[in-house]
mmCIF file of C-alpha atoms in Angstrom:
data_model
loop_
_atom_site.group_PDB
_atom_site.id
_atom_site.type_symbol
_atom_site.label_atom_id
_atom_site.label_comp_id
_atom_site.label_asym_id
_atom_site.label_seq_id
_atom_site.Cartn_x
_atom_site.Cartn_y
_atom_site.Cartn_z
ATOM 1 C CA UNK A 1 4.483 0.572 -27.497
ATOM 2 C CA UNK A 2 1.145 -1.229 -27.221
ATOM 3 C CA UNK A 3 0.003 -3.573 -24.616
ATOM 4 C CA UNK A 4 0.083 -6.916 -25.871
ATOM 5 C CA UNK A 5 -1.789 -8.585 -22.957
ATOM 6 C CA UNK A 6 -3.907 -7.334 -20.457
ATOM 7 C CA UNK A 7 -4.930 -8.782 -16.844
ATOM 8 C CA UNK A 8 -8.336 -7.065 -17.610
ATOM 9 C CA UNK A 9 -9.803 -9.877 -19.669
ATOM 10 C CA UNK A 10 -8.752 -13.553 -19.806
ATOM 11 C CA UNK A 11 -5.959 -14.461 -22.408
ATOM 12 C CA UNK A 12 -6.905 -16.245 -25.637
ATOM 13 C CA UNK A 13 -5.516 -20.051 -26.228
ATOM 14 C CA UNK A 14 -3.208 -18.305 -28.764
ATOM 15 C CA UNK A 15 -2.173 -15.587 -26.364
ATOM 16 C CA UNK A 16 -1.601 -18.098 -23.371
ATOM 17 C CA UNK A 17 0.666 -20.416 -25.957
ATOM 18 C CA UNK A 18 2.799 -17.270 -26.934
ATOM 19 C CA UNK A 19 3.279 -16.195 -23.228
ATOM 20 C CA UNK A 20 4.218 -19.803 -22.472
ATOM 21 C CA UNK A 21 6.841 -19.774 -25.571
ATOM 22 C CA UNK A 22 8.243 -16.633 -24.161
ATOM 23 C CA UNK A 23 8.575 -17.842 -20.723
ATOM 24 C CA UNK A 24 10.333 -21.214 -21.964
ATOM 25 C CA UNK A 25 12.676 -19.335 -24.530
ATOM 26 C CA UNK A 26 13.782 -16.764 -21.669
ATOM 27 C CA UNK A 27 17.269 -17.788 -20.920
ATOM 28 C CA UNK A 28 17.776 -15.445 -18.170
ATOM 29 C CA UNK A 29 14.670 -17.265 -16.037
ATOM 30 C CA UNK A 30 14.470 -21.105 -16.679
ATOM 31 C CA UNK A 31 12.037 -23.111 -15.096
ATOM 32 C CA UNK A 32 13.471 -24.637 -11.658
ATOM 33 C CA UNK A 33 14.141 -28.239 -11.991
ATOM 34 C CA UNK A 34 12.467 -30.507 -8.977
ATOM 35 C CA UNK A 35 16.001 -31.028 -7.634
ATOM 36 C CA UNK A 36 16.465 -27.317 -7.154
ATOM 37 C CA UNK A 37 12.813 -27.051 -5.654
ATOM 38 C CA UNK A 38 13.709 -29.729 -3.001
ATOM 39 C CA UNK A 39 16.351 -27.207 -1.975
ATOM 40 C CA UNK A 40 14.237 -24.482 -1.949
ATOM 41 C CA UNK A 41 13.519 -22.443 1.468
ATOM 42 C CA UNK A 42 11.034 -19.647 1.969
ATOM 43 C CA UNK A 43 13.164 -16.428 2.282
ATOM 44 C CA UNK A 44 12.510 -15.959 6.106
ATOM 45 C CA UNK A 45 14.015 -19.113 6.648
ATOM 46 C CA UNK A 46 16.914 -18.632 4.077
ATOM 47 C CA UNK A 47 17.320 -15.123 5.270
ATOM 48 C CA UNK A 48 16.452 -14.619 8.892
ATOM 49 C CA UNK A 49 18.553 -11.725 9.859
ATOM 50 C CA UNK A 50 17.686 -9.833 6.229
ATOM 51 C CA UNK A 51 14.075 -10.624 6.643
ATOM 52 C CA UNK A 52 14.056 -9.139 10.147
ATOM 53 C CA UNK A 53 15.759 -6.237 9.056
ATOM 54 C CA UNK A 54 13.274 -5.537 6.268
ATOM 55 C CA UNK A 55 10.738 -5.819 8.791
ATOM 56 C CA UNK A 56 11.695 -3.195 10.854
ATOM 57 C CA UNK A 57 12.508 -0.939 7.887
ATOM 58 C CA UNK A 58 8.847 -1.429 7.245
ATOM 59 C CA UNK A 59 7.563 -0.987 10.269
ATOM 60 C CA UNK A 60 9.595 2.669 10.570
ATOM 61 C CA UNK A 61 7.839 3.820 7.397
ATOM 62 C CA UNK A 62 4.813 6.579 7.343
ATOM 63 C CA UNK A 63 3.594 8.654 9.872
ATOM 64 C CA UNK A 64 4.507 8.039 13.388
ATOM 65 C CA UNK A 65 2.003 6.804 15.882
ATOM 66 C CA UNK A 66 0.488 9.432 17.681
ATOM 67 C CA UNK A 67 -0.084 9.246 21.451
ATOM 68 C CA UNK A 68 -3.376 10.523 21.291
ATOM 69 C CA UNK A 69 -5.497 9.380 18.362
ATOM 70 C CA UNK A 70 -8.359 11.111 17.291
ATOM 71 C CA UNK A 71 -11.613 9.167 16.112
ATOM 72 C CA UNK A 72 -12.478 9.686 12.218
ATOM 73 C CA UNK A 73 -16.321 11.008 12.077
ATOM 74 C CA UNK A 74 -18.660 12.400 9.454
ATOM 75 C CA UNK A 75 -20.235 15.474 10.305
ATOM 76 C CA UNK A 76 -22.724 17.982 8.321
ATOM 77 C CA UNK A 77 -21.628 21.772 8.807
ATOM 78 C CA UNK A 78 -23.266 24.532 6.953
ATOM 79 C CA UNK A 79 -21.037 25.469 3.983
ATOM 80 C CA UNK A 80 -20.120 29.157 5.199
ATOM 81 C CA UNK A 81 -19.122 27.750 8.604
ATOM 82 C CA UNK A 82 -16.689 25.537 6.752
ATOM 83 C CA UNK A 83 -15.506 28.153 4.198
ATOM 84 C CA UNK A 84 -14.703 30.410 7.744
ATOM 85 C CA UNK A 85 -12.272 27.468 8.692
ATOM 86 C CA UNK A 86 -10.841 26.852 5.867
ATOM 87 C CA UNK A 87 -9.881 30.605 5.008
ATOM 88 C CA UNK A 88 -7.893 30.119 8.111
ATOM 89 C CA UNK A 89 -5.403 27.950 6.183
ATOM 90 C CA UNK A 90 -3.840 24.820 6.996
ATOM 91 C CA UNK A 91 -4.954 22.920 10.275
ATOM 92 C CA UNK A 92 -8.701 24.272 10.028
ATOM 93 C CA UNK A 93 -9.891 20.976 11.010
ATOM 94 C CA UNK A 94 -7.604 20.877 14.170
ATOM 95 C CA UNK A 95 -9.133 24.694 15.119
ATOM 96 C CA UNK A 96 -12.741 23.123 14.680
ATOM 97 C CA UNK A 97 -11.596 20.177 17.216
ATOM 98 C CA UNK A 98 -10.073 22.792 19.496
ATOM 99 C CA UNK A 99 -13.280 25.138 19.669
ATOM 100 C CA UNK A 100 -15.495 21.934 20.089
ATOM 101 C CA UNK A 101 -13.310 21.150 23.063
ATOM 102 C CA UNK A 102 -13.757 25.053 24.604
ATOM 103 C CA UNK A 103 -17.485 24.923 24.224
ATOM 104 C CA UNK A 104 -17.805 21.534 25.803
ATOM 105 C CA UNK A 105 -15.793 22.882 28.644
ATOM 106 C CA UNK A 106 -12.910 19.963 28.036
#
């Protein structure tokens, strides 16, 4: 199905008119009246418990926070050294970190 409208370019007047016509003709999404808007509340005010549970769920997503975080750095290494560590498999960056700690006496 070809894309009729794109956000990559501004709509022409004719396209804008067609979009507005489609909006007004959609029976499932009528435009809110002034009376309806007077009763409107922000989601967090209307459903505070639900908003709180959504916030908690979003907070739990992703990787757990580490106690000992690392500092991202960019370092140039010889290609053969990088290949040596990569050949050891998963966790090669951690092995470099461990070897640097040993060398530094930490």
